[in-house]
Tab-separated table of C-alpha atoms and ligand atoms in Angstrom:
chain	number	residue	atom	x	y	z
K	1	UNK	CA	0.000	0.000	0.000
K	2	UNK	CA	1.412	3.403	-0.986
K	3	UNK	CA	1.813	6.052	1.616
K	4	UNK	CA	-0.242	9.232	1.410
K	5	UNK	CA	1.915	12.043	-0.076
K	6	UNK	CA	1.821	15.071	-2.364
K	7	UNK	CA	1.868	12.840	-5.437
K	8	UNK	CA	-0.686	10.304	-4.171
K	9	UNK	CA	-3.810	10.111	-6.285
K	10	UNK	CA	-7.323	9.828	-4.933
K	11	UNK	CA	-8.473	6.248	-5.147
K	12	UNK	CA	-11.037	6.162	-2.338
K	13	UNK	CA	-14.035	8.281	-1.434
K	14	UNK	CA	-12.006	10.888	0.473
K	15	UNK	CA	-11.996	14.465	-0.839
K	16	UNK	CA	-8.588	15.698	-2.062
K	17	UNK	CA	-7.311	19.303	-1.648
K	18	UNK	CA	-9.202	21.578	-4.066
K	19	UNK	CA	-6.037	23.666	-4.625
K	20	UNK	CA	-2.393	22.945	-5.335
K	21	UNK	CA	-0.768	23.113	-1.914
K	22	UNK	CA	2.780	23.372	-3.228
K	23	UNK	CA	1.930	26.661	-4.998
K	24	UNK	CA	1.360	28.418	-1.665
K	25	UNK	CA	4.085	29.625	0.651
K	26	UNK	CA	3.886	29.240	4.423
K	27	UNK	CA	2.688	32.306	6.337
K	28	UNK	CA	2.042	30.571	9.652
K	29	UNK	CA	4.298	28.669	12.034
K	30	UNK	CA	2.297	26.444	14.344
K	31	UNK	CA	3.719	25.283	17.678
K	32	UNK	CA	2.279	21.956	18.913
K	33	UNK	CA	0.867	19.845	16.138
K	34	UNK	CA	-1.465	17.506	18.007
K	35	UNK	CA	-4.739	16.080	16.770
K	36	UNK	CA	-6.710	19.142	17.809
K	37	UNK	CA	-4.712	21.534	15.599
K	38	UNK	CA	-4.971	19.090	12.715
K	39	UNK	CA	-8.767	18.924	13.110
K	40	UNK	CA	-9.246	22.647	13.715
K	41	UNK	CA	-6.801	25.388	12.663
K	42	UNK	CA	-5.336	23.381	9.786
K	43	UNK	CA	-8.784	22.384	8.511
K	44	UNK	CA	-10.029	26.001	8.652
K	45	UNK	CA	-6.926	27.129	6.784
K	46	UNK	CA	-7.336	24.361	4.200
K	47	UNK	CA	-10.789	25.709	3.373
K	48	UNK	CA	-9.447	29.258	2.985
K	49	UNK	CA	-6.642	28.061	0.711
K	50	UNK	CA	-9.205	26.251	-1.435
K	51	UNK	CA	-11.549	29.237	-1.619
K	52	UNK	CA	-9.213	32.219	-1.605
K	53	UNK	CA	-5.655	30.997	-1.986
K	54	UNK	CA	-2.902	33.026	-0.371
K	55	UNK	CA	0.452	32.270	1.213
K	56	UNK	CA	-1.010	30.751	4.320
K	57	UNK	CA	0.343	27.262	4.436
K	58	UNK	CA	1.632	26.152	7.809
K	59	UNK	CA	4.999	24.970	9.072
K	60	UNK	CA	4.479	22.815	12.153
K	61	UNK	CA	6.795	22.570	15.145
K	62	UNK	CA	6.757	19.697	17.633
K	63	UNK	CA	8.263	21.008	20.834
K	64	UNK	CA	8.665	17.576	22.323
K	65	UNK	CA	9.108	14.263	20.551
K	66	UNK	CA	9.514	13.410	16.919
K	67	UNK	CA	6.658	10.991	16.256
K	68	UNK	CA	4.352	13.552	14.604
K	69	UNK	CA	7.170	14.706	12.299
K	70	UNK	CA	8.098	11.098	11.514
K	71	UNK	CA	4.505	10.385	10.516
K	72	UNK	CA	3.872	13.588	8.561
K	73	UNK	CA	7.122	14.491	6.795
K	74	UNK	CA	7.253	11.340	4.644
K	75	UNK	CA	3.651	12.192	3.695
K	76	UNK	CA	4.646	15.746	2.568
K	77	UNK	CA	2.464	17.038	5.406
K	78	UNK	CA	-0.698	15.410	4.022
K	79	UNK	CA	-3.075	13.625	6.372
K	80	UNK	CA	-6.678	12.475	6.398
K	81	UNK	CA	-9.278	14.228	8.498
K	82	UNK	CA	-12.193	11.898	9.167
K	83	UNK	CA	-15.413	13.545	10.294
K	84	UNK	CA	-17.766	11.244	12.160
K	85	UNK	CA	-21.399	12.234	12.578
K	86	UNK	CA	-24.441	10.506	11.220
K	87	UNK	CA	-22.268	9.944	8.184
K	88	UNK	CA	-18.531	9.620	7.834
K	89	UNK	CA	-16.565	11.960	5.575
K	90	UNK	CA	-12.874	12.009	4.874
K	91	UNK	CA	-10.794	14.822	3.523
K	92	UNK	CA	-7.082	15.013	2.768
K	93	UNK	CA	-5.683	18.231	4.221
K	94	UNK	CA	-2.972	20.037	2.258
K	95	UNK	CA	-2.248	22.961	4.585
K	96	UNK	CA	0.825	21.601	6.290
K	97	UNK	CA	4.195	22.140	4.606
K	98	UNK	CA	6.419	20.165	6.930
K	99	UNK	CA	7.089	19.566	10.603
K	100	UNK	CA	10.168	20.690	12.544
K	101	UNK	CA	11.165	18.443	15.453
K	102	UNK	CA	14.085	16.798	17.184
K	103	UNK	CA	17.515	17.960	18.235
K	104	UNK	CA	17.616	20.957	15.868
K	105	UNK	CA	14.093	22.039	16.768
K	106	UNK	CA	15.075	25.380	18.331
K	107	UNK	CA	17.293	26.625	15.478
K	108	UNK	CA	14.937	25.411	12.732
K	109	UNK	CA	11.842	26.791	14.480
K	110	UNK	CA	13.546	30.164	15.004
K	111	UNK	CA	14.611	30.229	11.343
K	112	UNK	CA	10.987	29.547	10.304
K	113	UNK	CA	9.620	32.191	12.675
K	114	UNK	CA	12.058	34.813	11.433
K	115	UNK	CA	11.341	34.316	7.737
K	116	UNK	CA	9.825	37.532	6.376
K	117	UNK	CA	6.842	35.495	5.108
K	118	UNK	CA	5.900	34.362	8.641
K	119	UNK	CA	3.016	36.516	9.776
K	120	UNK	CA	1.337	34.407	12.434
K	121	UNK	CA	2.677	32.057	15.097
K	122	UNK	CA	-0.216	29.925	16.284
K	123	UNK	CA	-0.163	27.590	19.250
K	124	UNK	CA	-1.874	24.455	20.577
K	125	UNK	CA	0.256	22.983	23.330
K	126	UNK	CA	-2.536	22.292	25.886
K	127	UNK	CA	-2.964	24.184	29.138
K	128	UNK	CA	0.195	22.792	30.722
K	129	UNK	CA	2.441	23.607	27.774
K	130	UNK	CA	2.731	27.366	28.283
K	131	UNK	CA	4.228	28.095	31.677
K	132	UNK	CA	1.639	30.679	32.665
K	133	UNK	CA	-0.006	30.748	36.094
K	134	UNK	CA	-3.802	30.750	36.271
K	135	UNK	CA	-3.614	34.507	36.925
K	136	UNK	CA	-1.605	34.977	33.754
K	137	UNK	CA	1.891	35.604	35.133
K	138	UNK	CA	5.032	33.930	33.819
K	139	UNK	CA	5.483	30.686	35.791
K	140	UNK	CA	9.197	30.573	36.467
K	141	UNK	CA	8.873	27.137	38.043
K	142	UNK	CA	7.590	25.637	34.766
K	143	UNK	CA	10.396	23.395	33.441
K	144	UNK	CA	10.513	24.930	29.931
K	145	UNK	CA	10.310	28.506	31.238
K	146	UNK	CA	13.045	27.862	33.815
K	147	UNK	CA	15.307	26.251	31.203
K	148	UNK	CA	14.709	29.033	28.673
K	149	UNK	CA	15.384	31.769	31.237
K	150	UNK	CA	18.752	30.025	31.779
K	151	UNK	CA	19.576	29.756	28.071
K	152	UNK	CA	17.322	32.080	26.092
K	153	UNK	CA	19.317	31.584	22.880
K	154	UNK	CA	18.300	27.914	22.579
K	155	UNK	CA	14.683	27.952	23.674
K	156	UNK	CA	12.640	24.780	24.068
K	157	UNK	CA	9.344	26.227	25.297
K	158	UNK	CA	6.608	28.318	23.733
K	159	UNK	CA	7.385	31.571	25.503
K	160	UNK	CA	11.142	31.300	25.010
K	161	UNK	CA	10.703	30.585	21.290
K	162	UNK	CA	8.337	33.508	20.774
K	163	UNK	CA	10.601	35.962	22.575
K	164	UNK	CA	13.740	34.762	20.750
K	165	UNK	CA	11.971	34.919	17.377
K	166	UNK	CA	10.612	38.404	18.010
K	167	UNK	CA	14.063	39.546	19.185
K	168	UNK	CA	15.596	38.226	15.951
K	169	UNK	CA	12.932	39.920	13.832
K	170	UNK	CA	13.467	43.214	15.598
K	171	UNK	CA	17.227	42.945	15.115
K	172	UNK	CA	16.713	42.188	11.417
K	173	UNK	CA	14.333	45.106	10.951
K	174	UNK	CA	11.399	42.790	10.206
K	175	UNK	CA	7.860	43.455	11.403
K	176	UNK	CA	6.446	41.527	14.364
K	177	UNK	CA	3.952	38.686	13.944
K	178	UNK	CA	0.630	37.825	15.554
K	179	UNK	CA	0.779	35.275	18.364
K	180	UNK	CA	-2.382	33.177	18.280
K	181	UNK	CA	-3.065	30.932	21.252
K	182	UNK	CA	-5.673	28.247	20.466
K	183	UNK	CA	-5.810	26.457	23.807
K	184	UNK	CA	-8.549	26.215	26.433
K	185	UNK	CA	-7.193	28.874	28.796
K	186	UNK	CA	-9.346	31.806	29.803
K	187	UNK	CA	-8.075	35.052	28.232
K	188	UNK	CA	-5.481	32.971	26.385
K	189	UNK	CA	-4.069	35.804	24.257
K	190	UNK	CA	-4.026	38.343	27.031
K	191	UNK	CA	-2.222	35.988	29.434
K	192	UNK	CA	0.295	34.892	26.847
K	193	UNK	CA	1.091	38.529	26.058
K	194	UNK	CA	1.762	39.268	29.710
K	195	UNK	CA	3.967	36.198	30.118
K	196	UNK	CA	5.914	36.974	26.925
K	197	UNK	CA	6.555	40.549	28.088
K	198	UNK	CA	7.618	39.303	31.535
K	199	UNK	CA	10.011	36.824	29.935
K	200	UNK	CA	11.530	39.519	27.702
K	201	UNK	CA	11.979	41.825	30.694
K	202	UNK	CA	13.400	38.986	32.829
K	203	UNK	CA	16.117	38.364	30.261
K	204	UNK	CA	17.119	42.035	30.506
K	205	UNK	CA	15.521	42.922	27.232
K	206	UNK	CA	13.388	45.849	28.345
K	207	UNK	CA	13.638	47.566	24.977
K	208	UNK	CA	12.528	44.334	23.335
K	209	UNK	CA	9.561	44.077	25.708
K	210	UNK	CA	8.523	47.601	24.687
K	211	UNK	CA	8.877	46.726	20.982
K	212	UNK	CA	6.813	43.557	21.404
K	213	UNK	CA	4.135	45.439	23.337
K	214	UNK	CA	3.933	48.020	20.566
K	215	UNK	CA	4.150	45.723	17.543
K	216	UNK	CA	3.100	42.137	18.199
K	217	UNK	CA	-0.531	41.252	18.831
K	218	UNK	CA	-2.014	38.438	20.907
K	219	UNK	CA	-5.681	37.975	20.008
K	220	UNK	CA	-7.624	35.798	22.420
K	221	UNK	CA	-9.564	32.924	20.863
K	222	UNK	CA	-12.234	30.395	21.731
K	223	UNK	CA	-11.685	27.090	19.962
K	224	UNK	CA	-13.985	24.097	19.839
K	225	UNK	CA	-13.973	20.719	18.146
K	226	UNK	CA	-14.137	17.415	19.990
K	227	UNK	CA	-11.149	15.433	18.740
K	228	UNK	CA	-10.270	12.105	20.344
K	229	UNK	CA	-6.808	10.595	20.233
K	230	UNK	CA	-6.251	8.571	17.051
K	231	UNK	CA	-6.321	4.813	17.331
K	232	UNK	CA	-5.441	1.891	15.099
K	233	UNK	CA	-9.059	2.053	13.860
K	234	UNK	CA	-8.557	5.673	12.822
K	235	UNK	CA	-5.568	4.743	10.683
K	236	UNK	CA	-7.414	1.731	9.250
K	237	UNK	CA	-10.406	3.901	8.337
K	238	UNK	CA	-8.134	6.499	6.683
K	239	UNK	CA	-6.553	3.793	4.584
K	240	UNK	CA	-9.956	2.501	3.485
K	241	UNK	CA	-11.207	5.998	2.651
K	242	UNK	CA	-8.130	7.298	0.789
K	243	UNK	CA	-6.607	4.129	-0.595
K	244	UNK	CA	-3.283	5.083	1.021
K	245	UNK	CA	-1.488	4.325	4.219
K	246	UNK	CA	-1.708	7.358	6.536
K	247	UNK	CA	0.096	7.349	9.871
K	248	UNK	CA	-1.153	10.821	10.825
K	249	UNK	CA	-4.912	10.517	10.305
K	250	UNK	CA	-7.222	12.281	12.751
K	251	UNK	CA	-10.881	11.783	13.481
K	252	UNK	CA	-13.232	14.434	14.747
K	253	UNK	CA	-16.873	15.482	15.036
K	254	UNK	CA	-18.749	17.519	12.403
K	255	UNK	CA	-19.198	20.543	14.713
K	256	UNK	CA	-16.485	23.181	14.885
K	257	UNK	CA	-16.366	26.677	16.259
K	258	UNK	CA	-13.721	29.377	16.379
K	259	UNK	CA	-14.196	32.851	17.811
K	260	UNK	CA	-11.235	35.194	17.407
K	261	UNK	CA	-10.407	38.761	18.360
K	262	UNK	CA	-9.653	40.591	15.150
K	263	UNK	CA	-6.347	42.181	16.113
K	264	UNK	CA	-3.784	40.798	13.671
K	265	UNK	CA	-0.429	42.521	13.352
K	266	UNK	CA	0.398	41.466	9.809
K	267	UNK	CA	-2.706	40.160	8.053
K	268	UNK	CA	-4.525	36.866	8.371
K	269	UNK	CA	-6.307	34.220	6.316
K	270	UNK	CA	-9.993	34.881	5.772
K	271	UNK	CA	-10.925	32.184	8.266
K	272	UNK	CA	-14.494	33.520	8.257
K	273	UNK	CA	-14.854	31.727	4.911
K	274	UNK	CA	-14.598	28.499	6.890
K	275	UNK	CA	-16.990	29.673	9.600
K	276	UNK	CA	-14.772	31.541	12.092
K	277	UNK	CA	-16.385	34.432	13.923
K	278	UNK	CA	-14.336	37.598	14.430
K	279	UNK	CA	-15.358	39.694	17.433
K	280	UNK	CA	-14.012	42.538	19.538
K	281	UNK	CA	-14.136	40.578	22.805
K	282	UNK	CA	-13.898	36.807	23.050
K	283	UNK	CA	-14.257	36.619	26.837
K	284	UNK	CA	-17.988	35.797	27.017
K	285	UNK	CA	-17.726	33.077	24.339
K	286	UNK	CA	-14.711	31.629	26.059
K	287	UNK	CA	-16.514	31.637	29.394
K	288	UNK	CA	-19.497	29.868	27.859
K	289	UNK	CA	-17.379	27.186	26.232
K	290	UNK	CA	-14.896	26.599	29.058
K	291	UNK	CA	-17.535	26.466	31.768
K	292	UNK	CA	-20.238	24.572	29.897
K	293	UNK	CA	-18.516	22.205	27.450
K	294	UNK	CA	-15.203	21.758	29.200
K	295	UNK	CA	-16.638	21.984	32.727
K	296	UNK	CA	-19.207	19.265	31.992
K	297	UNK	CA	-16.453	17.257	30.274
K	298	UNK	CA	-14.235	17.329	33.341
K	299	UNK	CA	-17.121	16.416	35.637
K	300	UNK	CA	-18.158	13.468	33.471
K	301	UNK	CA	-14.544	12.365	32.946
K	302	UNK	CA	-13.795	11.897	36.671
K	303	UNK	CA	-17.228	10.534	37.551
K	304	UNK	CA	-17.133	8.387	34.388
K	305	UNK	CA	-13.714	6.979	35.236
K	306	UNK	CA	-14.982	6.093	38.709
K	307	UNK	CA	-18.119	4.395	37.390
K	308	UNK	CA	-16.508	2.281	34.682
K	309	UNK	CA	-17.349	4.415	31.656
K	310	UNK	CA	-14.488	4.512	29.198
K	311	UNK	CA	-16.043	6.996	26.761
K	312	UNK	CA	-18.140	10.149	26.918
K	313	UNK	CA	-20.875	8.378	24.942
K	314	UNK	CA	-21.054	5.696	27.698
K	315	UNK	CA	-21.758	8.412	30.275
K	316	UNK	CA	-24.522	9.789	28.076
K	317	UNK	CA	-26.006	6.300	27.676
K	318	UNK	CA	-26.627	6.149	31.450
K	319	UNK	CA	-29.790	8.234	32.043
K	320	UNK	CA	-28.820	9.233	35.600
K	321	UNK	CA	-25.323	10.281	34.572
K	322	UNK	CA	-26.647	12.134	31.510
K	323	UNK	CA	-29.040	13.990	33.835
K	324	UNK	CA	-26.042	15.131	35.878
K	325	UNK	CA	-24.387	16.391	32.698
K	326	UNK	CA	-27.479	18.465	31.917
K	327	UNK	CA	-27.621	19.669	35.531
K	328	UNK	CA	-23.998	20.777	35.270
K	329	UNK	CA	-24.588	22.580	31.972
K	330	UNK	CA	-27.485	24.463	33.541
K	331	UNK	CA	-25.530	25.558	36.609
K	332	UNK	CA	-22.550	26.584	34.464
K	333	UNK	CA	-24.800	28.544	32.088
K	334	UNK	CA	-26.141	30.536	35.042
K	335	UNK	CA	-22.618	31.940	35.585
K	336	UNK	CA	-22.033	33.079	31.989
K	337	UNK	CA	-22.417	36.807	31.491
K	338	UNK	CA	-22.581	39.140	28.532
K	339	UNK	CA	-23.711	36.889	25.677
K	340	UNK	CA	-26.858	37.431	23.663
K	341	UNK	CA	-27.117	33.718	22.923
K	342	UNK	CA	-29.714	31.214	24.088
K	343	UNK	CA	-27.658	29.082	26.457
K	344	UNK	CA	-30.404	26.457	26.753
K	345	UNK	CA	-30.039	25.836	23.038
K	346	UNK	CA	-26.237	25.738	23.407
K	347	UNK	CA	-26.539	23.268	26.307
K	348	UNK	CA	-28.895	20.998	24.364
K	349	UNK	CA	-26.493	21.019	21.395
K	350	UNK	CA	-23.575	20.123	23.683
K	351	UNK	CA	-25.469	17.174	25.161
K	352	UNK	CA	-26.195	15.976	21.604
K	353	UNK	CA	-22.517	16.232	20.700
K	354	UNK	CA	-21.555	14.226	23.791
K	355	UNK	CA	-24.005	11.478	22.765
K	356	UNK	CA	-22.366	11.037	19.288
K	357	UNK	CA	-22.025	7.231	19.087
K	358	UNK	CA	-19.376	7.382	16.360
K	359	UNK	CA	-16.894	9.351	18.464
K	360	UNK	CA	-14.892	7.324	20.973
K	361	UNK	CA	-13.766	10.168	23.235
K	362	UNK	CA	-12.007	8.615	26.210
K	363	UNK	CA	-12.885	9.868	29.682
K	364	UNK	CA	-9.269	9.023	30.623
K	365	UNK	CA	-8.045	11.554	28.036
K	366	UNK	CA	-10.231	14.345	29.420
K	367	UNK	CA	-9.312	13.417	33.006
K	368	UNK	CA	-5.660	14.281	32.324
K	369	UNK	CA	-4.109	17.471	33.717
K	370	UNK	CA	-6.915	18.339	36.116
K	371	UNK	CA	-4.803	20.899	37.978
K	372	UNK	CA	-4.441	22.859	34.734
K	373	UNK	CA	-8.045	22.573	33.615
K	374	UNK	CA	-10.239	22.831	36.704
K	375	UNK	CA	-9.478	26.449	37.718
K	376	UNK	CA	-11.190	27.924	34.645
K	377	UNK	CA	-13.682	25.092	34.140
K	378	UNK	CA	-15.018	24.528	37.670
K	379	UNK	CA	-13.470	26.674	40.407
K	380	UNK	CA	-14.129	30.058	38.791
K	381	UNK	CA	-17.820	29.417	38.015
K	382	UNK	CA	-18.276	27.727	41.431
K	383	UNK	CA	-17.003	30.819	43.255
K	384	UNK	CA	-19.143	33.115	41.144
K	385	UNK	CA	-22.249	30.953	41.622
K	386	UNK	CA	-21.665	30.937	45.368
K	387	UNK	CA	-21.427	34.705	45.377
K	388	UNK	CA	-24.489	35.159	43.159
K	389	UNK	CA	-26.627	32.560	44.950
K	390	UNK	CA	-27.150	30.372	41.849
K	391	UNK	CA	-26.955	26.526	42.142
K	392	UNK	CA	-23.574	25.219	43.293
K	393	UNK	CA	-24.202	21.539	43.987
K	394	UNK	CA	-23.078	20.481	40.460
K	395	UNK	CA	-19.699	22.170	41.032
K	396	UNK	CA	-19.329	20.441	44.403
K	397	UNK	CA	-20.049	17.122	42.681
K	398	UNK	CA	-17.466	17.831	39.949
K	399	UNK	CA	-14.750	18.733	42.466
K	400	UNK	CA	-15.639	15.765	44.692
K	401	UNK	CA	-15.281	13.496	41.638
K	402	UNK	CA	-11.793	14.887	40.995
K	403	UNK	CA	-10.746	14.420	44.636
K	404	UNK	CA	-12.099	10.851	44.685
K	405	UNK	CA	-10.312	10.189	41.385
K	406	UNK	CA	-7.012	11.331	42.911
K	407	UNK	CA	-7.568	8.970	45.848
K	408	UNK	CA	-8.366	5.942	43.628
K	409	UNK	CA	-6.707	2.622	44.378
K	410	UNK	CA	-6.244	-0.459	42.240
K	411	UNK	CA	-7.579	-3.945	43.064
K	412	UNK	CA	-4.579	-4.542	45.355
K	413	UNK	CA	-5.140	-1.304	47.214
K	414	UNK	CA	-2.175	0.505	45.650
K	415	UNK	CA	-2.644	4.169	44.660
K	416	UNK	CA	-3.134	4.760	40.916
K	417	UNK	CA	-0.921	7.429	39.415
K	418	UNK	CA	-2.779	10.311	37.784
K	419	UNK	CA	-1.634	11.949	34.572
K	420	UNK	CA	-1.011	15.513	35.672
K	421	UNK	CA	2.058	17.774	35.740
K	422	UNK	CA	1.577	17.940	39.512
K	423	UNK	CA	1.086	14.185	39.922
K	424	UNK	CA	3.857	13.761	42.526
K	425	UNK	CA	2.598	16.532	44.766
K	426	UNK	CA	-0.978	15.276	44.431
K	427	UNK	CA	0.068	11.754	45.350
K	428	UNK	CA	1.934	13.003	48.395
K	429	UNK	CA	-1.085	15.006	49.496
K	430	UNK	CA	-3.320	11.952	49.183
K	431	UNK	CA	-0.806	9.703	50.950
K	432	UNK	CA	-0.261	12.200	53.751
K	433	UNK	CA	-3.913	12.829	54.585
K	434	UNK	CA	-5.386	10.555	57.226
K	435	UNK	CA	-8.973	11.145	56.083
K	436	UNK	CA	-11.143	13.269	53.781
K	437	UNK	CA	-11.353	16.025	56.353
K	438	UNK	CA	-7.579	16.351	56.125
K	439	UNK	CA	-7.290	15.745	52.371
K	440	UNK	CA	-9.429	18.681	51.252
K	441	UNK	CA	-7.380	21.405	53.006
K	442	UNK	CA	-4.167	19.702	51.884
K	443	UNK	CA	-5.295	19.818	48.245
K	444	UNK	CA	-6.499	23.381	48.675
K	445	UNK	CA	-3.093	24.418	50.032
K	446	UNK	CA	-1.417	22.720	47.083
K	447	UNK	CA	-3.730	24.011	44.330
K	448	UNK	CA	-5.691	27.003	45.621
K	449	UNK	CA	-6.828	27.763	42.078
K	450	UNK	CA	-8.564	24.365	41.850
K	451	UNK	CA	-9.922	24.283	45.400
K	452	UNK	CA	-10.051	27.908	46.586
K	453	UNK	CA	-10.283	28.093	50.406
K	454	UNK	CA	-13.725	29.719	50.128
K	455	UNK	CA	-15.052	26.460	48.674
K	456	UNK	CA	-14.034	24.539	51.782
K	457	UNK	CA	-16.281	26.596	54.067
K	458	UNK	CA	-19.968	26.598	54.791
K	459	UNK	CA	-22.502	24.569	52.897
K	460	UNK	CA	-20.294	24.126	49.820
K	461	UNK	CA	-17.441	22.706	51.894
K	462	UNK	CA	-19.852	20.392	53.740
K	463	UNK	CA	-21.370	19.088	50.462
K	464	UNK	CA	-17.914	18.575	49.014
K	465	UNK	CA	-16.676	16.546	52.012
K	466	UNK	CA	-19.895	14.555	52.201
K	467	UNK	CA	-19.793	13.739	48.477
K	468	UNK	CA	-16.150	12.586	48.613
K	469	UNK	CA	-17.010	10.377	51.628
K	470	UNK	CA	-20.052	8.947	49.847
K	471	UNK	CA	-18.125	8.171	46.642
K	472	UNK	CA	-15.472	6.470	48.748
K	473	UNK	CA	-17.848	4.396	50.842
K	474	UNK	CA	-20.761	3.653	48.474
K	475	UNK	CA	-19.130	3.851	45.081
K	476	UNK	CA	-19.612	6.382	42.294
K	477	UNK	CA	-22.520	4.564	40.613
K	478	UNK	CA	-24.661	4.806	43.755
K	479	UNK	CA	-23.808	8.481	44.227
K	480	UNK	CA	-24.651	9.264	40.594
K	481	UNK	CA	-28.032	7.570	40.965
K	482	UNK	CA	-28.798	9.522	44.157
K	483	UNK	CA	-27.529	12.853	42.831
K	484	UNK	CA	-29.706	12.514	39.743
K	485	UNK	CA	-32.795	12.162	41.980
K	486	UNK	CA	-32.104	15.388	43.853
K	487	UNK	CA	-34.065	18.516	43.296
K	488	UNK	CA	-31.990	20.347	40.677
K	489	UNK	CA	-32.108	23.665	42.345
D	1	CS2	C1	-11.611	18.208	26.648
D	1	CS2	C2	-11.311	19.121	25.468
D	1	CS2	O1	-9.675	16.901	26.941
D	1	CS2	C3	-10.374	17.793	27.413
D	1	CS2	O2	-10.117	18.307	28.487
D	1	CS2	O3	-12.520	18.839	27.487
D	1	CS2	O4	-10.217	18.693	24.740
D	1	CS2	C4	-12.516	19.288	24.553
D	1	CS2	O5	-12.828	18.078	23.893
D	1	CS2	C5	-12.316	20.374	23.543
D	1	CS2	O6	-12.008	21.558	24.194
D	1	CS2	C6	-13.551	20.535	22.660
D	1	CS2	O7	-13.432	21.681	21.914
């Protein structure tokens, strides 16, 4: 079987690029080339290239590991995007030029980012990839930030690369680029800007910080497309649909959404042609999506993991659990301000998307990195709901599910390691606490942005402790069944 590549011909039912990719130069360097970027930013850009053309192909950079480059470079950047809804569609994406990775990553990425043609540096490295605190400051304890502050000339992290590239552009008399964060952080652009300026100042480059502040832009964005990790089945399906072997195929849902602040320093693709919405202020959209979609996701991931549900669709197939998802969406919606959208309609559409039987979205995947995700998804709306007097029980249930998940043990009674950048500290907190009453304050001291002290007091704190106890003693399935019977208000 021939490998997918620029010269491969369509022999299956998959759609092929409707333009000649090699005729377009790269105007974007993308840091972090995971499945999400391949299903979202690259697919939007593919549509613009087909409809409008332009020098907007993308050079990818893998900051860690070489597997994505090893899969994509022999394929000339081509890969299959499989969309699974009521029907299955496949499309070969031609946006990607090549992927930079490996030992020469820093020098090659900097060379790409300092080409005059580079006008946007976009990013999907997940919440933990940046090195920004939940308040938006530069996190000097983040391994990549700490290493790059030590040796700024050979950066390995996002912030170090951006600062070094902008410094080189300034020195060469080139204009700045737009930095486009496409991760699920609240105020992603704003926070990244602050951290970049702090990094520049910390490396004694005050003049550079001033130049960046005046010339580079950091639009905030809200991104959305449910994209599970690829499996052997994904690759098998891509082969059947394209007639070629494809080691970089991605599968995703039909729905996609992208809301972007229209502040680009040096032009941009007309992503609106592919459905993007350009607005002056992304914050309300971001709040809606992070608190409703992602908040419900995190809740169902921990409670799903603890009740034997491997996929989101399994949670939705349990009527009691699905009722808790809807309860969570309702409570989260009550905290969203400033949007003239019908949030009941949005919530109903989310529940439908979660049901999608053709998407195998693993609860274990969503459960990863809770310390990075829960501040904006659960803690912030919980505190606001408490203040405003709107329902808080769903947030207590979500946090209790996370705490119980951290305290999980295997069949032999040994603790199960969680996948989180703070896994060691979390494990120590669990091991050191003699009971739930002691565990909650220990976790709050460790991650006050996940469990703010205010949530340990009063009725909220009592519900939280009681729910963790109940999950521990009765099991998650019993607690889900009882929670679903409660009066929703
Ligand atoms: C999920 C997100 O893994 C997770 O934490 O909640 O990746 C989610 O699927 C996307 O944000 C959907 O746009």
